[in-house]
Amino acid sequence: MQCLYCPDSSHKREEPKSDRLLDELDATVGKALAPIREHARLLTTMPGVSDLTANVIVAEIGVDMTRFPTAGHLLSWAGMCPRNDESAGKRRSTRLRLGGHWLKATLVTAAWAAVRVKTGYLHAQFLRIKARRGGKKAILAVAASMLTAAYHMLRDGTEYNDLGAGFFDHRDQSKTIKRLLKRLDDLGYAIQPLPQTA
């Protein structure tokens, strides 16, 4: 038991000093973050974005969106755009570029949280892309959509406006009807659609 006994207790005397120092540092950081607090609050209106996530996004991309002419420029800078490398009809790697490591990791984590909101646009987008391309590519697409939304929110000073889970169904109803009728026809059902009466 002698190895666990520490006769020197000087570290206990230093504890109150270090607590005071941490409190002073927190106050200093809080004062420095005051101008961007409203921008971070806007980002927290997006599903999946916590206070910490919003602070990381603001720390990585800043609050001045005039540096990026469009949201696409921000996505490219962050390394969230897949490459389009094709030559002679052969498609090469579409892996994402290296970009802001902290930003990308934070957005992917936030995207996983956002797709859990079943009534949201991001969940519907995730399910659509996951069916065709797989879960990992779908979550990266959702993260890119979240960064695009963050760009517009910071540029315009607006809160997040969720388009809803039914956005893709209502966007092009004739295309959806045509696809579903073809699917029923492939299954062997003959369906004749009736026009809606107003």
PDB file of C-alpha atoms in Angstrom:
ATOM      1  CA  MET A   1       0.000   0.000   0.000  1.00  0.00           C
ATOM      2  CA  GLN A   2       2.964   2.331   0.278  1.00  0.00           C
ATOM      3  CA  CYS A   3       3.059   2.807  -3.469  1.00  0.00           C
ATOM      4  CA  LEU A   4      -0.444   4.356  -3.383  1.00  0.00           C
ATOM      5  CA  TYR A   5       0.354   6.724  -0.529  1.00  0.00           C
ATOM      6  CA  CYS A   6       1.481  10.186  -1.593  1.00  0.00           C
ATOM      7  CA  PRO A   7       2.937  12.224   1.275  1.00  0.00           C
ATOM      8  CA  ASP A   8       3.191  15.332  -0.932  1.00  0.00           C
ATOM      9  CA  SER A   9      -0.177  17.066  -1.166  1.00  0.00           C
ATOM     10  CA  SER A  10       0.996  20.185  -2.982  1.00  0.00           C
ATOM     11  CA  HIS A  11      -1.273  19.383  -5.914  1.00  0.00           C
ATOM     12  CA  LYS A  12      -4.272  19.897  -3.623  1.00  0.00           C
ATOM     13  CA  ARG A  13      -3.100  23.431  -2.858  1.00  0.00           C
ATOM     14  CA  GLU A  14      -2.840  24.165  -6.589  1.00  0.00           C
ATOM     15  CA  GLU A  15      -6.364  22.963  -7.376  1.00  0.00           C
ATOM     16  CA  PRO A  16      -8.211  26.181  -6.394  1.00  0.00           C
ATOM     17  CA  LYS A  17      -5.701  28.223  -8.419  1.00  0.00           C
ATOM     18  CA  SER A  18      -6.233  26.109 -11.509  1.00  0.00           C
ATOM     19  CA  ASP A  19     -10.017  26.311 -11.087  1.00  0.00           C
ATOM     20  CA  ARG A  20      -9.810  30.119 -10.925  1.00  0.00           C
ATOM     21  CA  LEU A  21      -7.542  30.151 -13.971  1.00  0.00           C
ATOM     22  CA  LEU A  22      -9.997  27.972 -15.919  1.00  0.00           C
ATOM     23  CA  ASP A  23     -12.883  30.265 -14.938  1.00  0.00           C
ATOM     24  CA  GLU A  24     -10.904  33.300 -16.123  1.00  0.00           C
ATOM     25  CA  LEU A  25     -10.098  31.575 -19.417  1.00  0.00           C
ATOM     26  CA  ASP A  26     -13.759  30.620 -19.911  1.00  0.00           C
ATOM     27  CA  ALA A  27     -14.785  34.242 -19.314  1.00  0.00           C
ATOM     28  CA  THR A  28     -12.160  35.507 -21.779  1.00  0.00           C
ATOM     29  CA  VAL A  29     -13.228  33.024 -24.448  1.00  0.00           C
ATOM     30  CA  GLY A  30     -16.879  33.904 -23.800  1.00  0.00           C
ATOM     31  CA  LYS A  31     -16.154  37.597 -24.403  1.00  0.00           C
ATOM     32  CA  ALA A  32     -14.259  36.784 -27.596  1.00  0.00           C
ATOM     33  CA  LEU A  33     -17.120  34.603 -28.862  1.00  0.00           C
ATOM     34  CA  ALA A  34     -19.860  37.154 -28.116  1.00  0.00           C
ATOM     35  CA  PRO A  35     -19.942  38.634 -31.662  1.00  0.00           C
ATOM     36  CA  ILE A  36     -20.459  35.222 -33.276  1.00  0.00           C
ATOM     37  CA  ARG A  37     -22.872  33.808 -30.711  1.00  0.00           C
ATOM     38  CA  GLU A  38     -25.933  34.838 -32.779  1.00  0.00           C
ATOM     39  CA  HIS A  39     -24.523  33.128 -35.873  1.00  0.00           C
ATOM     40  CA  ALA A  40     -23.951  29.933 -33.892  1.00  0.00           C
ATOM     41  CA  ARG A  41     -27.502  30.185 -32.501  1.00  0.00           C
ATOM     42  CA  LEU A  42     -28.879  30.331 -36.059  1.00  0.00           C
ATOM     43  CA  LEU A  43     -27.051  27.113 -36.920  1.00  0.00           C
ATOM     44  CA  THR A  44     -28.558  25.295 -33.927  1.00  0.00           C
ATOM     45  CA  THR A  45     -32.007  25.619 -35.535  1.00  0.00           C
ATOM     46  CA  MET A  46     -30.907  22.948 -38.021  1.00  0.00           C
ATOM     47  CA  PRO A  47     -31.648  19.337 -36.960  1.00  0.00           C
ATOM     48  CA  GLY A  48     -28.581  17.505 -35.673  1.00  0.00           C
ATOM     49  CA  VAL A  49     -26.608  20.673 -34.895  1.00  0.00           C
ATOM     50  CA  SER A  50     -25.790  21.162 -31.218  1.00  0.00           C
ATOM     51  CA  ASP A  51     -24.087  24.177 -29.642  1.00  0.00           C
ATOM     52  CA  LEU A  52     -20.697  22.495 -29.932  1.00  0.00           C
ATOM     53  CA  THR A  53     -21.300  21.553 -33.579  1.00  0.00           C
ATOM     54  CA  ALA A  54     -22.385  25.113 -34.390  1.00  0.00           C
ATOM     55  CA  ASN A  55     -19.258  26.499 -32.724  1.00  0.00           C
ATOM     56  CA  VAL A  56     -17.034  24.140 -34.730  1.00  0.00           C
ATOM     57  CA  ILE A  57     -18.752  25.107 -37.996  1.00  0.00           C
ATOM     58  CA  VAL A  58     -18.376  28.820 -37.239  1.00  0.00           C
ATOM     59  CA  ALA A  59     -14.758  28.328 -36.157  1.00  0.00           C
ATOM     60  CA  GLU A  60     -13.911  26.461 -39.363  1.00  0.00           C
ATOM     61  CA  ILE A  61     -15.739  28.535 -42.000  1.00  0.00           C
ATOM     62  CA  GLY A  62     -16.186  31.850 -40.206  1.00  0.00           C
ATOM     63  CA  VAL A  63     -19.247  34.074 -40.372  1.00  0.00           C
ATOM     64  CA  ASP A  64     -18.293  36.198 -43.401  1.00  0.00           C
ATOM     65  CA  MET A  65     -19.723  34.310 -46.369  1.00  0.00           C
ATOM     66  CA  THR A  66     -18.569  36.904 -48.909  1.00  0.00           C
ATOM     67  CA  ARG A  67     -15.347  34.875 -49.160  1.00  0.00           C
ATOM     68  CA  PHE A  68     -17.343  32.235 -51.035  1.00  0.00           C
ATOM     69  CA  PRO A  69     -19.307  33.455 -54.098  1.00  0.00           C
ATOM     70  CA  THR A  70     -21.665  30.458 -53.921  1.00  0.00           C
ATOM     71  CA  ALA A  71     -22.406  27.525 -51.649  1.00  0.00           C
ATOM     72  CA  GLY A  72     -20.637  25.311 -54.188  1.00  0.00           C
ATOM     73  CA  HIS A  73     -17.403  27.199 -53.598  1.00  0.00           C
ATOM     74  CA  LEU A  74     -17.721  26.550 -49.859  1.00  0.00           C
ATOM     75  CA  LEU A  75     -18.401  22.850 -50.471  1.00  0.00           C
ATOM     76  CA  SER A  76     -15.367  22.634 -52.715  1.00  0.00           C
ATOM     77  CA  TRP A  77     -13.168  24.437 -50.176  1.00  0.00           C
ATOM     78  CA  ALA A  78     -14.348  22.070 -47.439  1.00  0.00           C
ATOM     79  CA  GLY A  79     -13.643  19.021 -49.623  1.00  0.00           C
ATOM     80  CA  MET A  80     -17.274  17.903 -49.647  1.00  0.00           C
ATOM     81  CA  CYS A  81     -17.648  17.673 -53.456  1.00  0.00           C
ATOM     82  CA  PRO A  82     -17.063  14.295 -55.110  1.00  0.00           C
ATOM     83  CA  ARG A  83     -14.636  14.312 -57.996  1.00  0.00           C
ATOM     84  CA  ASN A  84     -15.957  13.898 -61.514  1.00  0.00           C
ATOM     85  CA  ASP A  85     -13.032  12.134 -63.129  1.00  0.00           C
ATOM     86  CA  GLU A  86     -13.963  10.512 -66.432  1.00  0.00           C
ATOM     87  CA  SER A  87     -11.833   9.850 -69.476  1.00  0.00           C
ATOM     88  CA  ALA A  88     -12.803   7.886 -72.591  1.00  0.00           C
ATOM     89  CA  GLY A  89     -16.006   6.750 -70.916  1.00  0.00           C
ATOM     90  CA  LYS A  90     -14.180   5.279 -67.915  1.00  0.00           C
ATOM     91  CA  ARG A  91     -15.083   6.680 -64.530  1.00  0.00           C
ATOM     92  CA  ARG A  92     -12.235   6.947 -62.090  1.00  0.00           C
ATOM     93  CA  SER A  93     -12.277   7.530 -58.375  1.00  0.00           C
ATOM     94  CA  THR A  94     -15.017   9.757 -57.010  1.00  0.00           C
ATOM     95  CA  ARG A  95     -13.522   9.936 -53.540  1.00  0.00           C
ATOM     96  CA  LEU A  96     -13.797  13.206 -51.694  1.00  0.00           C
ATOM     97  CA  ARG A  97     -10.812  15.508 -51.644  1.00  0.00           C
ATOM     98  CA  LEU A  98      -8.932  16.136 -48.461  1.00  0.00           C
ATOM     99  CA  GLY A  99     -10.368  19.238 -46.896  1.00  0.00           C
ATOM    100  CA  GLY A 100     -11.227  20.569 -43.488  1.00  0.00           C
ATOM    101  CA  HIS A 101     -10.857  17.426 -41.393  1.00  0.00           C
ATOM    102  CA  TRP A 102     -12.597  18.850 -38.322  1.00  0.00           C
ATOM    103  CA  LEU A 103     -15.382  20.388 -40.369  1.00  0.00           C
ATOM    104  CA  LYS A 104     -16.040  17.226 -42.372  1.00  0.00           C
ATOM    105  CA  ALA A 105     -16.035  14.965 -39.302  1.00  0.00           C
ATOM    106  CA  THR A 106     -18.324  17.338 -37.412  1.00  0.00           C
ATOM    107  CA  LEU A 107     -20.771  17.611 -40.312  1.00  0.00           C
ATOM    108  CA  VAL A 108     -20.925  13.835 -40.791  1.00  0.00           C
ATOM    109  CA  THR A 109     -21.639  13.359 -37.077  1.00  0.00           C
ATOM    110  CA  ALA A 110     -24.338  16.032 -37.244  1.00  0.00           C
ATOM    111  CA  ALA A 111     -25.782  14.404 -40.375  1.00  0.00           C
ATOM    112  CA  TRP A 112     -26.171  11.076 -38.579  1.00  0.00           C
ATOM    113  CA  ALA A 113     -28.110  12.886 -35.858  1.00  0.00           C
ATOM    114  CA  ALA A 114     -30.184  14.852 -38.398  1.00  0.00           C
ATOM    115  CA  VAL A 115     -31.379  11.814 -40.350  1.00  0.00           C
ATOM    116  CA  ARG A 116     -32.964  10.473 -37.179  1.00  0.00           C
ATOM    117  CA  VAL A 117     -35.647  13.181 -37.449  1.00  0.00           C
ATOM    118  CA  LYS A 118     -38.167  11.150 -39.446  1.00  0.00           C
ATOM    119  CA  THR A 119     -40.311  14.100 -40.515  1.00  0.00           C
ATOM    120  CA  GLY A 120     -37.467  16.149 -41.973  1.00  0.00           C
ATOM    121  CA  TYR A 121     -36.100  16.818 -45.437  1.00  0.00           C
ATOM    122  CA  LEU A 122     -32.665  15.462 -44.517  1.00  0.00           C
ATOM    123  CA  HIS A 123     -34.146  12.071 -43.552  1.00  0.00           C
ATOM    124  CA  ALA A 124     -36.003  11.840 -46.881  1.00  0.00           C
ATOM    125  CA  GLN A 125     -32.853  12.810 -48.780  1.00  0.00           C
ATOM    126  CA  PHE A 126     -30.843  10.189 -46.886  1.00  0.00           C
ATOM    127  CA  LEU A 127     -33.339   7.416 -47.693  1.00  0.00           C
ATOM    128  CA  ARG A 128     -33.488   8.341 -51.402  1.00  0.00           C
ATOM    129  CA  ILE A 129     -29.715   8.344 -51.854  1.00  0.00           C
ATOM    130  CA  LYS A 130     -29.131   5.333 -49.595  1.00  0.00           C
ATOM    131  CA  ALA A 131     -31.386   3.197 -51.796  1.00  0.00           C
ATOM    132  CA  ARG A 132     -29.267   3.961 -54.871  1.00  0.00           C
ATOM    133  CA  ARG A 133     -25.732   4.647 -53.624  1.00  0.00           C
ATOM    134  CA  GLY A 134     -25.421   3.213 -50.111  1.00  0.00           C
ATOM    135  CA  GLY A 135     -25.400   4.615 -46.607  1.00  0.00           C
ATOM    136  CA  LYS A 136     -21.952   6.218 -46.533  1.00  0.00           C
ATOM    137  CA  LYS A 137     -22.412   8.204 -49.726  1.00  0.00           C
ATOM    138  CA  ALA A 138     -25.888   9.171 -48.577  1.00  0.00           C
ATOM    139  CA  ILE A 139     -24.645  10.521 -45.252  1.00  0.00           C
ATOM    140  CA  LEU A 140     -21.938  12.529 -47.019  1.00  0.00           C
ATOM    141  CA  ALA A 141     -24.596  13.999 -49.310  1.00  0.00           C
ATOM    142  CA  VAL A 142     -26.683  14.950 -46.270  1.00  0.00           C
ATOM    143  CA  ALA A 143     -23.605  16.537 -44.658  1.00  0.00           C
ATOM    144  CA  ALA A 144     -23.029  18.526 -47.864  1.00  0.00           C
ATOM    145  CA  SER A 145     -26.667  19.655 -47.809  1.00  0.00           C
ATOM    146  CA  MET A 146     -26.244  20.759 -44.211  1.00  0.00           C
ATOM    147  CA  LEU A 147     -23.148  22.795 -45.133  1.00  0.00           C
ATOM    148  CA  THR A 148     -25.074  24.369 -48.027  1.00  0.00           C
ATOM    149  CA  ALA A 149     -27.894  25.275 -45.641  1.00  0.00           C
ATOM    150  CA  ALA A 150     -25.352  26.675 -43.155  1.00  0.00           C
ATOM    151  CA  TYR A 151     -23.902  28.854 -45.926  1.00  0.00           C
ATOM    152  CA  HIS A 152     -27.310  30.361 -46.727  1.00  0.00           C
ATOM    153  CA  MET A 153     -28.221  30.753 -43.052  1.00  0.00           C
ATOM    154  CA  LEU A 154     -24.992  32.612 -42.258  1.00  0.00           C
ATOM    155  CA  ARG A 155     -25.132  34.706 -45.438  1.00  0.00           C
ATOM    156  CA  ASP A 156     -28.774  35.751 -45.053  1.00  0.00           C
ATOM    157  CA  GLY A 157     -29.029  35.674 -41.248  1.00  0.00           C
ATOM    158  CA  THR A 158     -32.048  33.343 -41.318  1.00  0.00           C
ATOM    159  CA  GLU A 159     -33.039  30.283 -39.340  1.00  0.00           C
ATOM    160  CA  TYR A 160     -33.261  26.795 -40.845  1.00  0.00           C
ATOM    161  CA  ASN A 161     -36.353  26.180 -42.975  1.00  0.00           C
ATOM    162  CA  ASP A 162     -37.096  22.459 -43.209  1.00  0.00           C
ATOM    163  CA  LEU A 163     -38.747  21.521 -46.502  1.00  0.00           C
ATOM    164  CA  GLY A 164     -40.353  18.441 -44.940  1.00  0.00           C
ATOM    165  CA  ALA A 165     -40.191  14.721 -45.617  1.00  0.00           C
ATOM    166  CA  GLY A 166     -42.712  14.944 -48.457  1.00  0.00           C
ATOM    167  CA  PHE A 167     -40.657  17.444 -50.462  1.00  0.00           C
ATOM    168  CA  PHE A 168     -39.426  14.914 -53.012  1.00  0.00           C
ATOM    169  CA  ASP A 169     -42.905  13.421 -53.483  1.00  0.00           C
ATOM    170  CA  HIS A 170     -44.531  16.790 -54.133  1.00  0.00           C
ATOM    171  CA  ARG A 171     -41.675  18.214 -56.200  1.00  0.00           C
ATOM    172  CA  ASP A 172     -42.568  16.311 -59.359  1.00  0.00           C
ATOM    173  CA  GLN A 173     -45.839  14.464 -58.922  1.00  0.00           C
ATOM    174  CA  SER A 174     -46.197  13.445 -62.569  1.00  0.00           C
ATOM    175  CA  LYS A 175     -42.774  11.796 -62.480  1.00  0.00           C
ATOM    176  CA  THR A 176     -43.681   9.952 -59.267  1.00  0.00           C
ATOM    177  CA  ILE A 177     -47.002   8.778 -60.734  1.00  0.00           C
ATOM    178  CA  LYS A 178     -45.285   7.576 -63.905  1.00  0.00           C
ATOM    179  CA  ARG A 179     -42.651   5.672 -61.900  1.00  0.00           C
ATOM    180  CA  LEU A 180     -45.237   3.999 -59.659  1.00  0.00           C
ATOM    181  CA  LEU A 181     -47.465   3.049 -62.621  1.00  0.00           C
ATOM    182  CA  LYS A 182     -44.472   1.482 -64.369  1.00  0.00           C
ATOM    183  CA  ARG A 183     -43.622  -0.435 -61.201  1.00  0.00           C
ATOM    184  CA  LEU A 184     -47.181  -1.781 -60.965  1.00  0.00           C
ATOM    185  CA  ASP A 185     -47.081  -2.694 -64.668  1.00  0.00           C
ATOM    186  CA  ASP A 186     -43.811  -4.583 -64.106  1.00  0.00           C
ATOM    187  CA  LEU A 187     -45.515  -6.526 -61.312  1.00  0.00           C
ATOM    188  CA  GLY A 188     -48.324  -7.534 -63.669  1.00  0.00           C
ATOM    189  CA  TYR A 189     -51.088  -5.129 -62.646  1.00  0.00           C
ATOM    190  CA  ALA A 190     -52.997  -3.123 -65.233  1.00  0.00           C
ATOM    191  CA  ILE A 191     -53.906   0.209 -63.679  1.00  0.00           C
ATOM    192  CA  GLN A 192     -55.761   3.004 -65.411  1.00  0.00           C
ATOM    193  CA  PRO A 193     -55.309   6.326 -63.556  1.00  0.00           C
ATOM    194  CA  LEU A 194     -58.380   8.516 -63.223  1.00  0.00           C
ATOM    195  CA  PRO A 195     -57.942  12.280 -63.536  1.00  0.00           C
ATOM    196  CA  GLN A 196     -58.632  14.222 -60.366  1.00  0.00           C
ATOM    197  CA  THR A 197     -61.707  16.393 -60.340  1.00  0.00           C
ATOM    198  CA  ALA A 198     -61.368  19.742 -58.648  1.00  0.00           C
TER     199      ALA A 198
END
